[in-house]
Coordinates of C-alpha atoms in Angstrom, one line a residue:
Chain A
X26 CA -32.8 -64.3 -33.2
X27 CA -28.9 -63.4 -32.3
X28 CA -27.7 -64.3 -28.8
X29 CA -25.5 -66.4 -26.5
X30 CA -26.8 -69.5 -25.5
X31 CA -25.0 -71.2 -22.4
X32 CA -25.8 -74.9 -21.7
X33 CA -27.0 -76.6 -19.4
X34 CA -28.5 -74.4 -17.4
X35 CA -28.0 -76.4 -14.3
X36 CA -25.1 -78.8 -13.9
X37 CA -23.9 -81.1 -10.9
X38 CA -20.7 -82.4 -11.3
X39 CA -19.0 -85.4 -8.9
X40 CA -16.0 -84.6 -7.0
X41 CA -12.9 -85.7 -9.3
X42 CA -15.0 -85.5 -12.6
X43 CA -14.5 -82.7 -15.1
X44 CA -17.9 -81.2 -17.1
X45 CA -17.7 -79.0 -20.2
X46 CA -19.6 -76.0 -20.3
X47 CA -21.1 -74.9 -23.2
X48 CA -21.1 -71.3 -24.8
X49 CA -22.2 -70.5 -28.6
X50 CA -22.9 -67.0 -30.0
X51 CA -24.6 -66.2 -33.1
X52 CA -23.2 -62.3 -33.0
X53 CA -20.9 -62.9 -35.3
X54 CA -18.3 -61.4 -32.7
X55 CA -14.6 -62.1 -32.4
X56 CA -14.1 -61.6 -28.8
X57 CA -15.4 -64.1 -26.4
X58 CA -15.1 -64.0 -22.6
X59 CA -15.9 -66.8 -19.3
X60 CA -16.6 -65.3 -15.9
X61 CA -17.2 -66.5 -12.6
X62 CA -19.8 -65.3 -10.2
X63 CA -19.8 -66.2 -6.4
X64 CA -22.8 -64.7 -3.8
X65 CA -21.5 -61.1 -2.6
X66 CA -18.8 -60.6 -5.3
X67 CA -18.5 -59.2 -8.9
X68 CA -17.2 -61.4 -11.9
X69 CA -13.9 -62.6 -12.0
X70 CA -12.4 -63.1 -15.5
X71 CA -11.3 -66.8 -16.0
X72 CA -10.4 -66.5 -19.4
X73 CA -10.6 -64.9 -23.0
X74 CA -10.8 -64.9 -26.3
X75 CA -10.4 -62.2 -29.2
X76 CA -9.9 -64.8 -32.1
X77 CA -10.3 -67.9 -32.8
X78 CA -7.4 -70.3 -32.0
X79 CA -6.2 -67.6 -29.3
X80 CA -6.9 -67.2 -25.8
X81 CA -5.7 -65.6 -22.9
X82 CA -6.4 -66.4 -19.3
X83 CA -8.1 -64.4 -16.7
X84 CA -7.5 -63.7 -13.0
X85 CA -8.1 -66.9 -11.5
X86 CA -7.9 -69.5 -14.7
X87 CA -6.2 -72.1 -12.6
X88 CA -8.0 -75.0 -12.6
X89 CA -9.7 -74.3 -16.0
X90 CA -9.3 -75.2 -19.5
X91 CA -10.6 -73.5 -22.9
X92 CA -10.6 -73.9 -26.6
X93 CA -11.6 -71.6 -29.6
X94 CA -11.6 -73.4 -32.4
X95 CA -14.7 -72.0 -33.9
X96 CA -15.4 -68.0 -33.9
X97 CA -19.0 -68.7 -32.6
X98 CA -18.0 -71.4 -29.8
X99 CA -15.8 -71.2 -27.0
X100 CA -16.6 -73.9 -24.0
X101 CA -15.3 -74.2 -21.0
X102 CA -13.7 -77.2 -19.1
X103 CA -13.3 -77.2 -15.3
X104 CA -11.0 -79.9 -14.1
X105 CA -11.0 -81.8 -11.0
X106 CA -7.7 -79.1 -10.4
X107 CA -9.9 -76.3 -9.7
X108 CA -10.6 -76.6 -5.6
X109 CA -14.2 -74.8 -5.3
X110 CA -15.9 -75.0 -8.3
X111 CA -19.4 -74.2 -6.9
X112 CA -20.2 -71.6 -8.9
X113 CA -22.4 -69.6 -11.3
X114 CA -21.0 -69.0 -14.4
X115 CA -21.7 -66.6 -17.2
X116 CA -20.2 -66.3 -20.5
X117 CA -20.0 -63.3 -22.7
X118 CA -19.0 -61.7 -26.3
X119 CA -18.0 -58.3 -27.6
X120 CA -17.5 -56.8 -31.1
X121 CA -14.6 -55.7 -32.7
X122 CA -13.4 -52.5 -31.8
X123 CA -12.7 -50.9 -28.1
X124 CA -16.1 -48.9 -27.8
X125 CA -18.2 -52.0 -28.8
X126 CA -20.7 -53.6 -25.6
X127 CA -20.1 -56.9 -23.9
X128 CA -23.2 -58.8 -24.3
X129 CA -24.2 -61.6 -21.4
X130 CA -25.7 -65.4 -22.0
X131 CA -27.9 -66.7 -19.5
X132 CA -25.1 -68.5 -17.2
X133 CA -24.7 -71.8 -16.0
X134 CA -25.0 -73.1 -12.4
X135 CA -22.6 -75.6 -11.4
X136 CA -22.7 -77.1 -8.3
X137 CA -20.0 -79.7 -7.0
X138 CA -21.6 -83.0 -4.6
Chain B
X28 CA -4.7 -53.3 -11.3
X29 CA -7.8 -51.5 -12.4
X30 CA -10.0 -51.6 -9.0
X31 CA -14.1 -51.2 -9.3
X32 CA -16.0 -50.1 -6.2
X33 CA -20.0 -50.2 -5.6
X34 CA -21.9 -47.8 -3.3
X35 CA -24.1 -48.8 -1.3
X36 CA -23.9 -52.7 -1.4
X37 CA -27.9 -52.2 -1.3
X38 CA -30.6 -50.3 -1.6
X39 CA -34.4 -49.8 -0.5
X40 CA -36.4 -47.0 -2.4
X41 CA -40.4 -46.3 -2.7
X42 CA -42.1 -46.5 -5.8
X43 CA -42.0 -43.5 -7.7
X44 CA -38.8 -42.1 -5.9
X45 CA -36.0 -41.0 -8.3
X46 CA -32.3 -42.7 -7.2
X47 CA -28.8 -42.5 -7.8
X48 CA -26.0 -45.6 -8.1
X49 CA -22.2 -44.9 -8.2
X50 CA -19.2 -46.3 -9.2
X51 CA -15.7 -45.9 -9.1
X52 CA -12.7 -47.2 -10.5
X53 CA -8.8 -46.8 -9.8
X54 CA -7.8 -46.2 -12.6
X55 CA -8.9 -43.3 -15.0
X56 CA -7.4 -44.8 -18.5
X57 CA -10.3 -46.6 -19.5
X58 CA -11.9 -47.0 -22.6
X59 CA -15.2 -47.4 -21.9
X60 CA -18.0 -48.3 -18.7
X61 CA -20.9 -50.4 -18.9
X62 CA -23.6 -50.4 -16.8
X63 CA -25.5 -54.1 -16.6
X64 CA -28.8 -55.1 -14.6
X65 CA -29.4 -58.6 -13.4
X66 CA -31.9 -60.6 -12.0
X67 CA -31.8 -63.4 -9.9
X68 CA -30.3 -66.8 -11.6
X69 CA -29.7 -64.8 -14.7
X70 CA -27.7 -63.5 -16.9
X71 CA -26.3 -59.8 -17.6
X72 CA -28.6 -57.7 -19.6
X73 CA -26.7 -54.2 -21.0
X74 CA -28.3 -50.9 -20.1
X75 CA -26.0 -48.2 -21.3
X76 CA -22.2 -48.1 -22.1
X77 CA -20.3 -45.1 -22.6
X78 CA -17.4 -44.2 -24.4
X79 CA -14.3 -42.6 -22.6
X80 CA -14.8 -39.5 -24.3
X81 CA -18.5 -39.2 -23.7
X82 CA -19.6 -37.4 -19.9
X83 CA -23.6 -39.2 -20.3
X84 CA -25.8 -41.7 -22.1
X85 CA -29.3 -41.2 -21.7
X86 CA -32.2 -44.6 -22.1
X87 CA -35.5 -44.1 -21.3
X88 CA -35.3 -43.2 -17.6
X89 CA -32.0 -44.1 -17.3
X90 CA -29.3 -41.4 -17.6
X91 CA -25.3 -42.5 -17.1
X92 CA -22.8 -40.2 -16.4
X93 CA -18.6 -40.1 -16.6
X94 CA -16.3 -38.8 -14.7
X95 CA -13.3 -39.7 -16.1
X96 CA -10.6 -37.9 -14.1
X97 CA -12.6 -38.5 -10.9
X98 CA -12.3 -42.1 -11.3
X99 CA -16.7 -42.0 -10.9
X100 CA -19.8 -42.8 -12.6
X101 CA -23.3 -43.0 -11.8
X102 CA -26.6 -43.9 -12.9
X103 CA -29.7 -42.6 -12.8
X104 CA -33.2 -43.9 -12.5
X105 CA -35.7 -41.4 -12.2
X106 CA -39.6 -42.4 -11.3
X107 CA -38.7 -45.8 -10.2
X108 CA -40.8 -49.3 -10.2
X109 CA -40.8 -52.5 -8.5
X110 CA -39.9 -53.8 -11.8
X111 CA -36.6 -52.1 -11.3
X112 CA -35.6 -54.4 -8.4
X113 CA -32.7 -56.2 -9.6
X114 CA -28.7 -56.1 -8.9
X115 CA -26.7 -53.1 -10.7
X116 CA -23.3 -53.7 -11.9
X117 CA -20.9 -51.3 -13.9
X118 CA -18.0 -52.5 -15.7
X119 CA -14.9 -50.9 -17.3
X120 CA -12.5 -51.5 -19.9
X121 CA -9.1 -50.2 -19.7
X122 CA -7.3 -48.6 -22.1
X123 CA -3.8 -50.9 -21.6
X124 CA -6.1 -54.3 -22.0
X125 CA -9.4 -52.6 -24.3
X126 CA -10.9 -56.4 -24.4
X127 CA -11.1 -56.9 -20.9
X128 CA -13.6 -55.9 -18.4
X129 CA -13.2 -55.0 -14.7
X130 CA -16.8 -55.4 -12.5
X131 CA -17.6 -53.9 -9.2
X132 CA -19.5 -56.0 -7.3
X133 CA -22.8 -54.4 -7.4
X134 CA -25.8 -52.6 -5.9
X135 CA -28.7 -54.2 -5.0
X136 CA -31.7 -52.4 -5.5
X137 CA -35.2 -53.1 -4.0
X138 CA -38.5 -50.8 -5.2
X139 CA -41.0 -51.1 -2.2
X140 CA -44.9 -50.9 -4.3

């Protein structure tokens, strides 16, 4: 059954602490890609992946970390330096090649006390 | 910067009625543009995606179409159903960074039984 998985679904996160977000694909596909959603806006690109060991950040990656040290996992780390990490976020993948689809994992909901 | 533009932020339709979303974009050296549905709390699921040099994509009752030089696209849902309530959100890919995506920020569609 071929997918992305994103765990946990939920996650509440002290201020001052950093939490690792999980994302795994089974697509076999190079590209991988971490957005954030907030209520009333579209997804903002934190960072990105099109191989492993590389990455590139995004639009507003301040405050966030990544690795890609696997083709199928790419986590994300949001530090205590990121100021309003309330949040959902949604991680994706996409095939080689420009014309392929970016396919969506179920998201994560992280929510700072 | 590639900019991506909803309209209307929402929308109310009967059962049954047929409907049209747009979208436009900035800039017209794209790649590609993906149209996604989501529902509350969840991930992105992919309806249709069309190549730059494709002008429509057709999926069941869904029909996209491109407009390339217009900077447009839109998407058609003929004989709607509650079902079909969700947020719709297109994407693009442009041609000067093909692995990244560009969102607009979505319509929200309600189908009224």
């Amino acid at each position: 059954d071929g997918g992305i998985t994103q765990s946990p679904k939920y996650l509440f996160r002290k201020e001052g602490q950093n939490v690792t977000l999980s994302c795994e694909q089974n697509l076999n596909h190079d590209a991988m890609y971490w957005y954030r959603q907030d209520p009333g806006q579209g997804l903002r690109l934190i960072y990105y992946s099109q191989i492993v060991n590389d990455f590139q950040k995004g639009d507003i990656a301040e405050g966030y970390s990544v690795s890609r040290e696997k083709k199928e996992s790419f986590p994300l780390t949001v530090t205590s330096a990121q100021k309003n990490p309330t949040a959902f976020y949604l991680c994706a993948s996409k095939g080689t090649g420009i014309y392929n689809e970016q396919f969506f994992g179920p998201g994560t909901r992280l929510t700072v006390l | 910067k590639q900019e991506v533009t909803q309209i209307p932020a929402a929308l109310s339709v009967p059962e049954g009625e047929n409907l049209v979303l747009n979208c436009s974009f900035t800039d017209s050296a794209i790649y590609n543009l993906q149209w996604f549905r989501q529902d509350p709390g969840k991930g992105l699921t992919s309806l249709l995606l069309i190549q730059s040099s494709q002008r429509e994509q057709t999926s069941g009752r869904l029909n996209a179409s491109l407009d390339k030089s217009s900077g447009r696209s839109t998407l058609y849902i003929a004989a709607s159903q509650p079902g079909d309530s969700a947020t719709y959100l297109c994407a693009v890919a442009k041609r000067d960074t093909g692995n990244q995506f560009y969102f607009g920020t979505g319509t929200s569609l309600t189908v009224i039984p």
